[in-house]
PDB file of C-alpha atoms in Angstrom:
ATOM      1  CA  MET A 350     -55.944  57.548  20.615  1.00 46.00           C
ATOM      2  CA  THR A 351     -56.066  55.725  23.885  1.00 48.00           C
ATOM      3  CA  THR A 352     -54.811  52.271  24.556  1.00 47.00           C
ATOM      4  CA  THR A 353     -58.362  50.961  24.637  1.00 46.00           C
ATOM      5  CA  ASP A 354     -58.905  51.985  21.032  1.00 51.00           C
ATOM      6  CA  MET A 355     -56.009  49.848  19.778  1.00 50.00           C
ATOM      7  CA  ALA A 356     -56.810  46.496  18.216  1.00 51.00           C
ATOM      8  CA  PRO A 357     -55.986  43.611  20.478  1.00 52.00           C
ATOM      9  CA  PRO A 358     -53.152  41.353  19.326  1.00 51.00           C
ATOM     10  CA  VAL A 359     -54.169  38.258  17.446  1.00 49.00           C
ATOM     11  CA  ASP A 360     -53.289  35.050  19.242  1.00 50.00           C
ATOM     12  CA  LYS A 361     -52.243  32.568  16.577  1.00 50.00           C
ATOM     13  CA  GLY A 362     -52.152  29.738  19.045  1.00 50.00           C
ATOM     14  CA  PRO A 363     -49.984  26.675  18.897  1.00 51.00           C
ATOM     15  CA  GLY A 364     -52.282  24.856  16.484  1.00 51.00           C
ATOM     16  CA  ARG A 365     -52.030  27.271  13.581  1.00 52.00           C
ATOM     17  CA  PRO A 366     -49.245  26.464  11.165  1.00 52.00           C
ATOM     18  CA  VAL A 367     -46.812  29.195  10.279  1.00 51.00           C
ATOM     19  CA  SER A 368     -46.308  29.450   6.551  1.00 50.00           C
ATOM     20  CA  LYS A 369     -42.702  29.531   5.433  1.00 52.00           C
ATOM     21  CA  LYS A 370     -41.870  30.479   1.902  1.00 54.00           C
ATOM     22  CA  ARG A 371     -39.066  28.513   0.299  1.00 55.00           C
ATOM     23  CA  PRO A 372     -36.785  30.323  -2.060  1.00 55.00           C
ATOM     24  CA  ARG A 373     -37.921  29.883  -5.627  1.00 54.00           C
ATOM     25  CA  GLY A 374     -34.554  28.648  -6.861  1.00 52.00           C
ATOM     26  CA  ALA A 375     -33.879  26.210  -3.986  1.00 51.00           C
ATOM     27  CA  ALA A 376     -35.691  23.227  -5.490  1.00 53.00           C
ATOM     28  CA  THR A 377     -34.410  23.976  -8.980  1.00 57.00           C
ATOM     29  CA  GLY A 378     -30.831  24.336  -7.777  1.00 57.00           C
ATOM     30  CA  GLY A 379     -30.945  21.067  -5.825  1.00 58.00           C
ATOM     31  CA  LEU A 380     -32.394  19.231  -8.808  1.00 58.00           C
ATOM     32  CA  ARG A 381     -29.755  20.707 -11.079  1.00 64.00           C
ATOM     33  CA  GLN A 382     -26.982  19.572  -8.759  1.00 62.00           C
ATOM     34  CA  ALA A 383     -28.430  16.059  -8.499  1.00 58.00           C
ATOM     35  CA  VAL A 384     -28.797  15.753 -12.261  1.00 67.00           C
ATOM     36  CA  SER A 385     -25.257  17.021 -12.829  1.00 78.00           C
ATOM     37  CA  ALA A 386     -23.777  14.522 -10.339  1.00 79.00           C
ATOM     38  CA  THR A 387     -25.800  11.649 -11.779  1.00 82.00           C
ATOM     39  CA  THR A 388     -24.802  12.555 -15.320  1.00 85.00           C
ATOM     40  CA  LEU A 389     -21.133  12.703 -14.335  1.00 86.00           C
ATOM     41  CA  LEU A 390     -21.335   9.292 -12.671  1.00 85.00           C
ATOM     42  CA  TRP A 391     -22.969   7.767 -15.753  1.00 87.00           C
ATOM     43  CA  ILE A 392     -20.267   9.219 -17.981  1.00 89.00           C
ATOM     44  CA  MET A 393     -17.537   7.794 -15.758  1.00 89.00           C
ATOM     45  CA  ALA A 394     -19.295   4.415 -15.637  1.00 87.00           C
ATOM     46  CA  CYS A 395     -19.440   4.313 -19.429  1.00 89.00           C
ATOM     47  CA  LEU A 396     -15.775   5.283 -19.751  1.00 90.00           C
ATOM     48  CA  TYR A 397     -14.709   2.515 -17.389  1.00 88.00           C
ATOM     49  CA  GLY A 398     -17.253  -0.066 -18.493  1.00 87.00           C
ATOM     50  CA  PHE A 399     -16.929   0.182 -22.271  1.00 89.00           C
ATOM     51  CA  PRO A 400     -13.404  -1.369 -22.494  1.00 88.00           C
ATOM     52  CA  VAL A 401     -14.484  -4.175 -20.150  1.00 86.00           C
ATOM     53  CA  LEU A 402     -17.603  -4.806 -22.238  1.00 88.00           C
ATOM     54  CA  TRP A 403     -15.525  -4.875 -25.425  1.00 87.00           C
ATOM     55  CA  PHE A 404     -13.065  -7.266 -23.763  1.00 85.00           C
ATOM     56  CA  VAL A 405     -15.774  -9.698 -22.628  1.00 87.00           C
ATOM     57  CA  LEU A 406     -17.644  -9.632 -25.946  1.00 87.00           C
ATOM     58  CA  SER A 407     -14.384 -10.122 -27.864  1.00 85.00           C
ATOM     59  CA  SER A 408     -13.788 -13.340 -25.962  1.00 85.00           C
ATOM     60  CA  LEU A 409     -16.969 -14.693 -27.583  1.00 85.00           C
ATOM     61  CA  LYS A 410     -15.717 -13.995 -31.107  1.00 84.00           C
ATOM     62  CA  PRO A 411     -13.931 -16.546 -33.286  1.00 81.00           C
ATOM     63  CA  ALA A 412     -10.256 -15.845 -33.883  1.00 75.00           C
ATOM     64  CA  SER A 413     -10.976 -14.841 -37.493  1.00 75.00           C
ATOM     65  CA  ASP A 414     -13.384 -12.059 -36.396  1.00 77.00           C
ATOM     66  CA  LEU A 415     -11.185 -10.378 -33.806  1.00 77.00           C
ATOM     67  CA  PHE A 416      -9.286  -8.225 -36.306  1.00 76.00           C
ATOM     68  CA  SER A 417     -11.838  -8.064 -39.092  1.00 75.00           C
ATOM     69  CA  TYR A 418     -12.531  -4.641 -40.578  1.00 76.00           C
ATOM     70  CA  PRO A 419     -14.662  -2.798 -39.713  1.00 79.00           C
ATOM     71  CA  LEU A 420     -14.444  -3.645 -36.043  1.00 77.00           C
ATOM     72  CA  THR A 421     -17.694  -4.665 -34.387  1.00 79.00           C
ATOM     73  CA  LEU A 422     -18.662  -4.676 -30.727  1.00 80.00           C
ATOM     74  CA  VAL A 423     -21.241  -7.481 -30.810  1.00 81.00           C
ATOM     75  CA  PRO A 424     -19.969 -10.814 -32.182  1.00 82.00           C
ATOM     76  CA  HIS A 425     -21.810 -12.006 -35.284  1.00 80.00           C
ATOM     77  CA  ASN A 426     -21.152 -15.677 -34.559  1.00 81.00           C
ATOM     78  CA  PRO A 427     -20.657 -16.005 -30.781  1.00 83.00           C
ATOM     79  CA  THR A 428     -18.790 -19.092 -29.690  1.00 83.00           C
ATOM     80  CA  LEU A 429     -17.304 -20.544 -26.522  1.00 84.00           C
ATOM     81  CA  SER A 430     -14.445 -22.273 -28.335  1.00 81.00           C
ATOM     82  CA  GLY A 431     -11.906 -19.841 -26.854  1.00 80.00           C
ATOM     83  CA  PHE A 432     -12.973 -20.709 -23.297  1.00 85.00           C
ATOM     84  CA  LYS A 433     -12.889 -24.429 -24.026  1.00 84.00           C
ATOM     85  CA  ALA A 434      -9.477 -24.270 -25.676  1.00 82.00           C
ATOM     86  CA  ALA A 435      -8.091 -22.165 -22.831  1.00 81.00           C
ATOM     87  CA  TRP A 436      -9.324 -24.601 -20.187  1.00 82.00           C
ATOM     88  CA  GLU A 437      -7.945 -27.610 -22.064  1.00 79.00           C
ATOM     89  CA  SER A 438      -4.612 -26.077 -23.074  1.00 75.00           C
ATOM     90  CA  ALA A 439      -3.569 -25.331 -19.497  1.00 72.00           C
ATOM     91  CA  ASN A 440      -4.072 -27.014 -16.154  1.00 79.00           C
ATOM     92  CA  PHE A 441      -6.506 -24.352 -15.019  1.00 80.00           C
ATOM     93  CA  SER A 442      -8.103 -26.460 -12.315  1.00 83.00           C
ATOM     94  CA  GLN A 443      -4.746 -26.820 -10.533  1.00 88.00           C
ATOM     95  CA  TYR A 444      -3.948 -23.155 -11.109  1.00 89.00           C
ATOM     96  CA  PHE A 445      -7.259 -22.147  -9.542  1.00 89.00           C
ATOM     97  CA  ILE A 446      -6.650 -24.348  -6.492  1.00 90.00           C
ATOM     98  CA  ASN A 447      -3.130 -22.984  -6.002  1.00 92.00           C
ATOM     99  CA  THR A 448      -4.243 -19.388  -6.365  1.00 93.00           C
ATOM    100  CA  ALA A 449      -7.225 -19.896  -4.049  1.00 92.00           C
ATOM    101  CA  ILE A 450      -4.956 -21.328  -1.332  1.00 94.00           C
ATOM    102  CA  VAL A 451      -2.553 -18.396  -1.607  1.00 94.00           C
ATOM    103  CA  CYS A 452      -5.317 -15.772  -1.721  1.00 94.00           C
ATOM    104  CA  VAL A 453      -7.388 -17.120   1.183  1.00 94.00           C
ATOM    105  CA  ILE A 454      -4.454 -17.615   3.563  1.00 95.00           C
ATOM    106  CA  THR A 455      -2.857 -14.291   2.646  1.00 95.00           C
ATOM    107  CA  THR A 456      -6.155 -12.417   3.007  1.00 94.00           C
ATOM    108  CA  ILE A 457      -6.873 -13.849   6.454  1.00 95.00           C
ATOM    109  CA  LEU A 458      -3.368 -13.061   7.713  1.00 95.00           C
ATOM    110  CA  THR A 459      -3.353  -9.605   6.122  1.00 95.00           C
ATOM    111  CA  VAL A 460      -6.651  -8.595   7.716  1.00 94.00           C
ATOM    112  CA  GLY A 461      -5.632  -9.929  11.142  1.00 94.00           C
ATOM    113  CA  VAL A 462      -2.172  -8.357  11.190  1.00 94.00           C
ATOM    114  CA  SER A 463      -3.412  -5.041   9.788  1.00 93.00           C
ATOM    115  CA  CYS A 464      -6.228  -4.880  12.342  1.00 94.00           C
ATOM    116  CA  CYS A 465      -3.877  -5.454  15.272  1.00 93.00           C
ATOM    117  CA  THR A 466      -1.300  -3.006  13.938  1.00 92.00           C
ATOM    118  CA  GLY A 467      -3.862  -0.315  13.178  1.00 92.00           C
ATOM    119  CA  TYR A 468      -5.381  -0.586  16.662  1.00 92.00           C
ATOM    120  CA  ALA A 469      -1.999  -0.264  18.354  1.00 91.00           C
ATOM    121  CA  LEU A 470      -1.038   2.729  16.212  1.00 91.00           C
ATOM    122  CA  ALA A 471      -4.333   4.494  16.883  1.00 90.00           C
ATOM    123  CA  LYS A 472      -5.063   3.844  20.561  1.00 88.00           C
ATOM    124  CA  TYR A 473      -1.647   3.684  22.237  1.00 87.00           C
ATOM    125  CA  ASP A 474       0.337   6.873  22.794  1.00 84.00           C
ATOM    126  CA  ASN A 475       4.005   6.137  22.221  1.00 83.00           C
ATOM    127  CA  LYS A 476       6.525   8.081  20.189  1.00 83.00           C
ATOM    128  CA  TRP A 477       8.132   4.913  18.858  1.00 87.00           C
ATOM    129  CA  LEU A 478       4.789   3.773  17.496  1.00 85.00           C
ATOM    130  CA  LYS A 479       4.574   7.019  15.543  1.00 85.00           C
ATOM    131  CA  VAL A 480       8.066   6.429  14.167  1.00 89.00           C
ATOM    132  CA  PHE A 481       7.061   2.880  13.246  1.00 87.00           C
ATOM    133  CA  PHE A 482       3.971   4.189  11.458  1.00 88.00           C
ATOM    134  CA  ILE A 483       6.087   6.645   9.454  1.00 89.00           C
ATOM    135  CA  CYS A 484       8.389   3.786   8.463  1.00 88.00           C
ATOM    136  CA  ILE A 485       5.397   1.757   7.292  1.00 86.00           C
ATOM    137  CA  LEU A 486       4.124   4.650   5.186  1.00 86.00           C
ATOM    138  CA  ALA A 487       7.612   5.162   3.762  1.00 87.00           C
ATOM    139  CA  THR A 488       7.428   1.748   2.113  1.00 84.00           C
ATOM    140  CA  THR A 489       4.625   3.044  -0.130  1.00 83.00           C
ATOM    141  CA  MET A 490       7.009   5.627  -1.596  1.00 85.00           C
ATOM    142  CA  LEU A 491       9.308   2.943  -2.997  1.00 83.00           C
ATOM    143  CA  PRO A 492       8.512   1.213  -6.300  1.00 84.00           C
ATOM    144  CA  SER A 493       7.742  -2.450  -5.862  1.00 81.00           C
ATOM    145  CA  GLU A 494      10.477  -3.328  -8.378  1.00 82.00           C
ATOM    146  CA  VAL A 495      13.105  -1.844  -6.040  1.00 85.00           C
ATOM    147  CA  MET A 496      12.077  -4.211  -3.233  1.00 86.00           C
ATOM    148  CA  LEU A 497      11.937  -7.368  -5.338  1.00 88.00           C
ATOM    149  CA  ALA A 498      15.656  -8.183  -5.146  1.00 88.00           C
ATOM    150  CA  PRO A 499      16.107  -7.857  -1.343  1.00 89.00           C
ATOM    151  CA  GLU A 500      12.804  -9.667  -0.694  1.00 90.00           C
ATOM    152  CA  PHE A 501      13.871 -12.494  -2.982  1.00 92.00           C
ATOM    153  CA  LEU A 502      17.231 -12.860  -1.205  1.00 93.00           C
ATOM    154  CA  VAL A 503      15.593 -12.915   2.227  1.00 92.00           C
ATOM    155  CA  VAL A 504      12.973 -15.478   1.228  1.00 92.00           C
ATOM    156  CA  ARG A 505      15.549 -17.671  -0.505  1.00 91.00           C
ATOM    157  CA  ASN A 506      17.890 -17.590   2.498  1.00 93.00           C
ATOM    158  CA  LEU A 507      14.990 -18.626   4.730  1.00 92.00           C
ATOM    159  CA  GLY A 508      14.508 -21.736   2.583  1.00 91.00           C
ATOM    160  CA  LEU A 509      11.069 -20.702   1.316  1.00 91.00           C
ATOM    161  CA  TYR A 510      11.899 -20.649  -2.390  1.00 92.00           C
ATOM    162  CA  ASN A 511       9.462 -22.554  -4.624  1.00 91.00           C
ATOM    163  CA  SER A 512       6.822 -22.765  -1.902  1.00 91.00           C
ATOM    164  CA  PHE A 513       3.505 -21.110  -1.162  1.00 92.00           C
ATOM    165  CA  ALA A 514       4.918 -19.746   2.095  1.00 92.00           C
ATOM    166  CA  GLY A 515       7.424 -17.729   0.095  1.00 92.00           C
ATOM    167  CA  ILE A 516       4.538 -16.021  -1.706  1.00 92.00           C
ATOM    168  CA  ILE A 517       2.307 -15.551   1.333  1.00 93.00           C
ATOM    169  CA  LEU A 518       4.609 -14.219   4.060  1.00 91.00           C
ATOM    170  CA  PRO A 519       6.021 -11.140   2.248  1.00 90.00           C
ATOM    171  CA  ALA A 520       2.488 -10.029   1.378  1.00 89.00           C
ATOM    172  CA  VAL A 521       0.982 -10.251   4.875  1.00 90.00           C
ATOM    173  CA  LEU A 522       1.902  -6.793   6.180  1.00 85.00           C
ATOM    174  CA  THR A 523       0.684  -4.026   3.877  1.00 88.00           C
ATOM    175  CA  ALA A 524       0.981  -0.309   4.475  1.00 89.00           C
ATOM    176  CA  THR A 525      -2.464   0.228   2.965  1.00 89.00           C
ATOM    177  CA  GLY A 526      -4.131  -2.135   5.429  1.00 90.00           C
ATOM    178  CA  CYS A 527      -2.387  -0.630   8.452  1.00 91.00           C
ATOM    179  CA  PHE A 528      -3.297   2.879   7.333  1.00 91.00           C
ATOM    180  CA  MET A 529      -6.952   1.951   6.744  1.00 91.00           C
ATOM    181  CA  PHE A 530      -7.375   0.416  10.201  1.00 93.00           C
ATOM    182  CA  ARG A 531      -5.462   3.184  11.955  1.00 92.00           C
ATOM    183  CA  GLN A 532      -7.621   5.869  10.386  1.00 91.00           C
ATOM    184  CA  PHE A 533     -10.775   3.952  11.280  1.00 91.00           C
ATOM    185  CA  PHE A 534      -9.798   3.341  14.913  1.00 92.00           C
ATOM    186  CA  LEU A 535      -8.979   7.041  15.286  1.00 91.00           C
ATOM    187  CA  THR A 536     -12.648   7.778  14.618  1.00 89.00           C
ATOM    188  CA  VAL A 537     -13.758   5.455  17.434  1.00 88.00           C
ATOM    189  CA  PRO A 538     -14.327   7.583  20.588  1.00 88.00           C
ATOM    190  CA  ASP A 539     -11.767   7.041  23.329  1.00 86.00           C
ATOM    191  CA  GLU A 540     -14.641   7.196  25.814  1.00 88.00           C
ATOM    192  CA  LEU A 541     -15.812   3.816  24.554  1.00 87.00           C
ATOM    193  CA  VAL A 542     -12.460   2.234  25.384  1.00 87.00           C
ATOM    194  CA  GLU A 543     -12.257   4.009  28.743  1.00 88.00           C
ATOM    195  CA  ALA A 544     -15.773   2.866  29.679  1.00 89.00           C
ATOM    196  CA  ALA A 545     -14.793  -0.735  28.940  1.00 89.00           C
ATOM    197  CA  ARG A 546     -11.662  -0.392  31.073  1.00 87.00           C
ATOM    198  CA  ILE A 547     -13.675   1.048  33.963  1.00 89.00           C
ATOM    199  CA  ASP A 548     -15.987  -1.973  33.731  1.00 87.00           C
ATOM    200  CA  GLY A 549     -12.951  -4.205  34.218  1.00 87.00           C
ATOM    201  CA  ALA A 550     -12.407  -5.375  30.632  1.00 86.00           C
ATOM    202  CA  LYS A 551      -8.886  -6.425  29.689  1.00 89.00           C
ATOM    203  CA  GLU A 552      -7.064  -4.998  26.690  1.00 87.00           C
ATOM    204  CA  LEU A 553      -7.436  -8.170  24.662  1.00 89.00           C
ATOM    205  CA  SER A 554     -11.122  -8.347  25.489  1.00 91.00           C
ATOM    206  CA  ILE A 555     -11.614  -4.713  24.448  1.00 90.00           C
ATOM    207  CA  PHE A 556      -9.920  -5.399  21.147  1.00 91.00           C
ATOM    208  CA  LEU A 557     -11.723  -8.656  20.335  1.00 91.00           C
ATOM    209  CA  ARG A 558     -15.202  -7.839  21.670  1.00 91.00           C
ATOM    210  CA  ILE A 559     -15.481  -4.130  20.837  1.00 89.00           C
ATOM    211  CA  MET A 560     -12.987  -3.004  18.233  1.00 91.00           C
ATOM    212  CA  VAL A 561     -13.046  -6.002  15.931  1.00 91.00           C
ATOM    213  CA  PRO A 562     -16.871  -6.019  15.512  1.00 90.00           C
ATOM    214  CA  LEU A 563     -16.858  -2.270  14.896  1.00 89.00           C
ATOM    215  CA  SER A 564     -14.204  -2.600  12.208  1.00 89.00           C
ATOM    216  CA  ARG A 565     -16.116  -5.172  10.164  1.00 88.00           C
ATOM    217  CA  PRO A 566     -16.648  -2.796   7.192  1.00 87.00           C
ATOM    218  CA  ILE A 567     -12.910  -2.063   7.010  1.00 89.00           C
ATOM    219  CA  MET A 568     -12.098  -5.752   7.390  1.00 91.00           C
ATOM    220  CA  LEU A 569     -14.351  -6.709   4.497  1.00 88.00           C
ATOM    221  CA  THR A 570     -13.054  -3.879   2.342  1.00 88.00           C
ATOM    222  CA  LEU A 571      -9.439  -4.860   2.955  1.00 90.00           C
ATOM    223  CA  ALA A 572     -10.308  -8.530   2.426  1.00 91.00           C
ATOM    224  CA  ILE A 573     -11.735  -7.773  -1.023  1.00 89.00           C
ATOM    225  CA  LEU A 574      -8.725  -5.646  -1.938  1.00 88.00           C
ATOM    226  CA  SER A 575      -6.214  -8.161  -0.593  1.00 91.00           C
ATOM    227  CA  PHE A 576      -7.855 -11.047  -2.425  1.00 92.00           C
ATOM    228  CA  GLN A 577      -7.787  -9.019  -5.627  1.00 90.00           C
ATOM    229  CA  TRP A 578      -4.125  -8.077  -5.172  1.00 91.00           C
ATOM    230  CA  ARG A 579      -3.005 -11.638  -4.594  1.00 92.00           C
ATOM    231  CA  TRP A 580      -5.184 -13.051  -7.376  1.00 92.00           C
ATOM    232  CA  ASN A 581      -3.728 -10.629  -9.944  1.00 90.00           C
ATOM    233  CA  ASP A 582      -0.151 -10.869  -8.661  1.00 91.00           C
ATOM    234  CA  TYR A 583       2.192 -12.021 -11.403  1.00 90.00           C
ATOM    235  CA  ILE A 584       5.768 -10.837 -10.868  1.00 90.00           C
ATOM    236  CA  TRP A 585       6.373 -12.242  -7.372  1.00 91.00           C
ATOM    237  CA  PRO A 586       4.950 -15.750  -8.002  1.00 92.00           C
ATOM    238  CA  LEU A 587       6.910 -15.836 -11.274  1.00 90.00           C
ATOM    239  CA  LEU A 588      10.151 -15.195  -9.356  1.00 90.00           C
ATOM    240  CA  MET A 589       9.385 -17.569  -6.498  1.00 91.00           C
ATOM    241  CA  LEU A 590       7.958 -20.613  -8.281  1.00 90.00           C
ATOM    242  CA  ASN A 591       9.583 -22.978 -10.777  1.00 89.00           C
ATOM    243  CA  ASP A 592       7.348 -26.016 -10.280  1.00 87.00           C
ATOM    244  CA  PRO A 593       4.486 -26.053 -12.853  1.00 86.00           C
ATOM    245  CA  ASN A 594       2.248 -27.819 -10.333  1.00 88.00           C
ATOM    246  CA  LYS A 595       2.472 -24.751  -8.054  1.00 90.00           C
ATOM    247  CA  PHE A 596       1.830 -22.088 -10.683  1.00 90.00           C
ATOM    248  CA  THR A 597      -0.893 -19.525 -10.081  1.00 91.00           C
ATOM    249  CA  VAL A 598      -3.571 -18.397 -12.530  1.00 90.00           C
ATOM    250  CA  GLN A 599      -1.644 -15.410 -13.871  1.00 89.00           C
ATOM    251  CA  ILE A 600       1.416 -17.533 -14.633  1.00 89.00           C
ATOM    252  CA  GLY A 601      -0.875 -20.074 -16.296  1.00 85.00           C
ATOM    253  CA  ILE A 602      -2.329 -17.376 -18.538  1.00 84.00           C
ATOM    254  CA  GLN A 603       1.161 -16.240 -19.475  1.00 83.00           C
ATOM    255  CA  SER A 604       2.080 -19.800 -20.458  1.00 79.00           C
ATOM    256  CA  ILE A 605      -0.636 -19.675 -23.151  1.00 76.00           C
ATOM    257  CA  VAL A 606       1.239 -16.905 -24.961  1.00 73.00           C
ATOM    258  CA  GLY A 607       3.485 -18.500 -27.571  1.00 62.00           C
ATOM    259  CA  ALA A 608       6.968 -17.347 -28.540  1.00 54.00           C
ATOM    260  CA  GLN A 609       6.111 -16.724 -32.194  1.00 60.00           C
ATOM    261  CA  ASN A 610       2.374 -16.067 -32.287  1.00 71.00           C
ATOM    262  CA  ILE A 611      -0.507 -15.452 -29.919  1.00 75.00           C
ATOM    263  CA  ASN A 612      -3.892 -17.125 -30.118  1.00 77.00           C
ATOM    264  CA  TRP A 613      -5.926 -14.124 -29.026  1.00 81.00           C
ATOM    265  CA  SER A 614      -9.171 -16.052 -28.813  1.00 81.00           C
ATOM    266  CA  VAL A 615      -7.681 -18.482 -26.290  1.00 83.00           C
ATOM    267  CA  LEU A 616      -5.921 -15.703 -24.391  1.00 84.00           C
ATOM    268  CA  LEU A 617      -9.108 -13.660 -24.076  1.00 86.00           C
ATOM    269  CA  GLY A 618     -11.047 -16.710 -22.927  1.00 85.00           C
ATOM    270  CA  ALA A 619      -8.457 -17.505 -20.269  1.00 86.00           C
ATOM    271  CA  SER A 620      -8.446 -13.881 -19.067  1.00 86.00           C
ATOM    272  CA  VAL A 621     -12.236 -13.829 -18.701  1.00 88.00           C
ATOM    273  CA  ILE A 622     -12.121 -17.124 -16.777  1.00 87.00           C
ATOM    274  CA  SER A 623      -9.602 -15.595 -14.351  1.00 87.00           C
ATOM    275  CA  MET A 624     -11.969 -12.659 -13.733  1.00 88.00           C
ATOM    276  CA  ILE A 625     -14.930 -14.790 -12.631  1.00 87.00           C
ATOM    277  CA  PRO A 626     -13.783 -15.439  -9.006  1.00 87.00           C
ATOM    278  CA  LEU A 627     -13.030 -11.748  -8.437  1.00 87.00           C
ATOM    279  CA  ILE A 628     -16.452 -10.706  -9.688  1.00 87.00           C
ATOM    280  CA  ALA A 629     -18.127 -13.370  -7.551  1.00 87.00           C
ATOM    281  CA  ILE A 630     -16.228 -12.291  -4.429  1.00 85.00           C
ATOM    282  CA  PHE A 631     -17.195  -8.665  -4.946  1.00 82.00           C
ATOM    283  CA  LEU A 632     -20.865  -9.401  -5.601  1.00 83.00           C
ATOM    284  CA  VAL A 633     -21.125 -11.581  -2.502  1.00 83.00           C
ATOM    285  CA  PHE A 634     -19.404  -9.265  -0.027  1.00 79.00           C
ATOM    286  CA  GLN A 635     -20.204  -5.790  -1.319  1.00 74.00           C
ATOM    287  CA  ARG A 636     -23.488  -5.631   0.595  1.00 74.00           C
ATOM    288  CA  TYR A 637     -21.617  -6.177   3.867  1.00 69.00           C
ATOM    289  CA  VAL A 638     -19.402  -3.140   3.296  1.00 62.00           C
ATOM    290  CA  MET A 639     -21.499  -0.596   5.142  1.00 50.00           C
ATOM    291  CA  GLY A 640     -21.049   2.065   7.798  1.00 46.00           C
ATOM    292  CA  ALA A 641     -20.621   1.003  11.380  1.00 45.00           C
ATOM    293  CA  ASP A 642     -22.185   2.667  14.397  1.00 46.00           C
ATOM    294  CA  ILE A 643     -19.021   3.641  16.231  1.00 45.00           C
ATOM    295  CA  ASN A 644     -21.030   5.389  18.966  1.00 46.00           C
ATOM    296  CA  ALA A 645     -22.807   2.230  20.026  1.00 45.00           C
ATOM    297  CA  GLY A 646     -22.730   1.781  23.802  1.00 44.00           C
ATOM    298  CA  LEU A 647     -22.200   5.453  24.590  1.00 45.00           C
ATOM    299  CA  LYS A 648     -24.725   7.710  26.324  1.00 45.00           C
ATOM    300  CA  ASP A 649     -25.377  11.258  25.225  1.00 41.00           C
TER     301      ASP A 649
END
């Protein structure tokens, strides 16, 4: 057979699509994995949400129905008497104002100090900064109860006992906040900082105009966590405050508990009232906690 007898090659051309066969089990396997993950998340949501649902619905029950047998999830005769009695039995309006002042000031200072500390630990090469970072992390290995006594002595000797400053200042610097910002700033390319320095930007300008806007998701996340920590803090305000007009919400809830008996309906109502600001804060700011484009301003 000569070369002229051979069939010429078929030119498929660029316009003809090339058929690619997908493995038969690829779609089924991906669907199975998605269903398994979704099912697991729903199970975890139910495990975490059921006690909270029971807690909230129990606050709507009269005191006589809380321990009735058999136990029921949905109240038969829902009432708001527990909420009303809780609000009237304690000076909740003053407690809310005091707690809001402490939480807002502490959150602002915590976010600012943690952001500055995290940036210095991530972007400046100094062996003493690494030692300082290890010392900060070491504080997380100590139980908070161990640090209560020395912190109390220091605050008392500074003349801050029975004041809001005595509650705020020890809570400003947190190892969690410094670690969060340090880990985030490590992911920011050094080329971005170097490009700003070549353009003549000062260090403070780089930090305020580049790093701070990029770290907005971490700032909002830490702000939510810090507000929650300070709102639920009980031991430290109990040690530092002896003036009833300066009590926080958690101390106010504890004052409802009697020495001989406990009015569970009132206690549950007061606990649900204390949860409302935290839920509102989370619902308002959760949509702002999103990923940041840390490569903005860089060319490929």
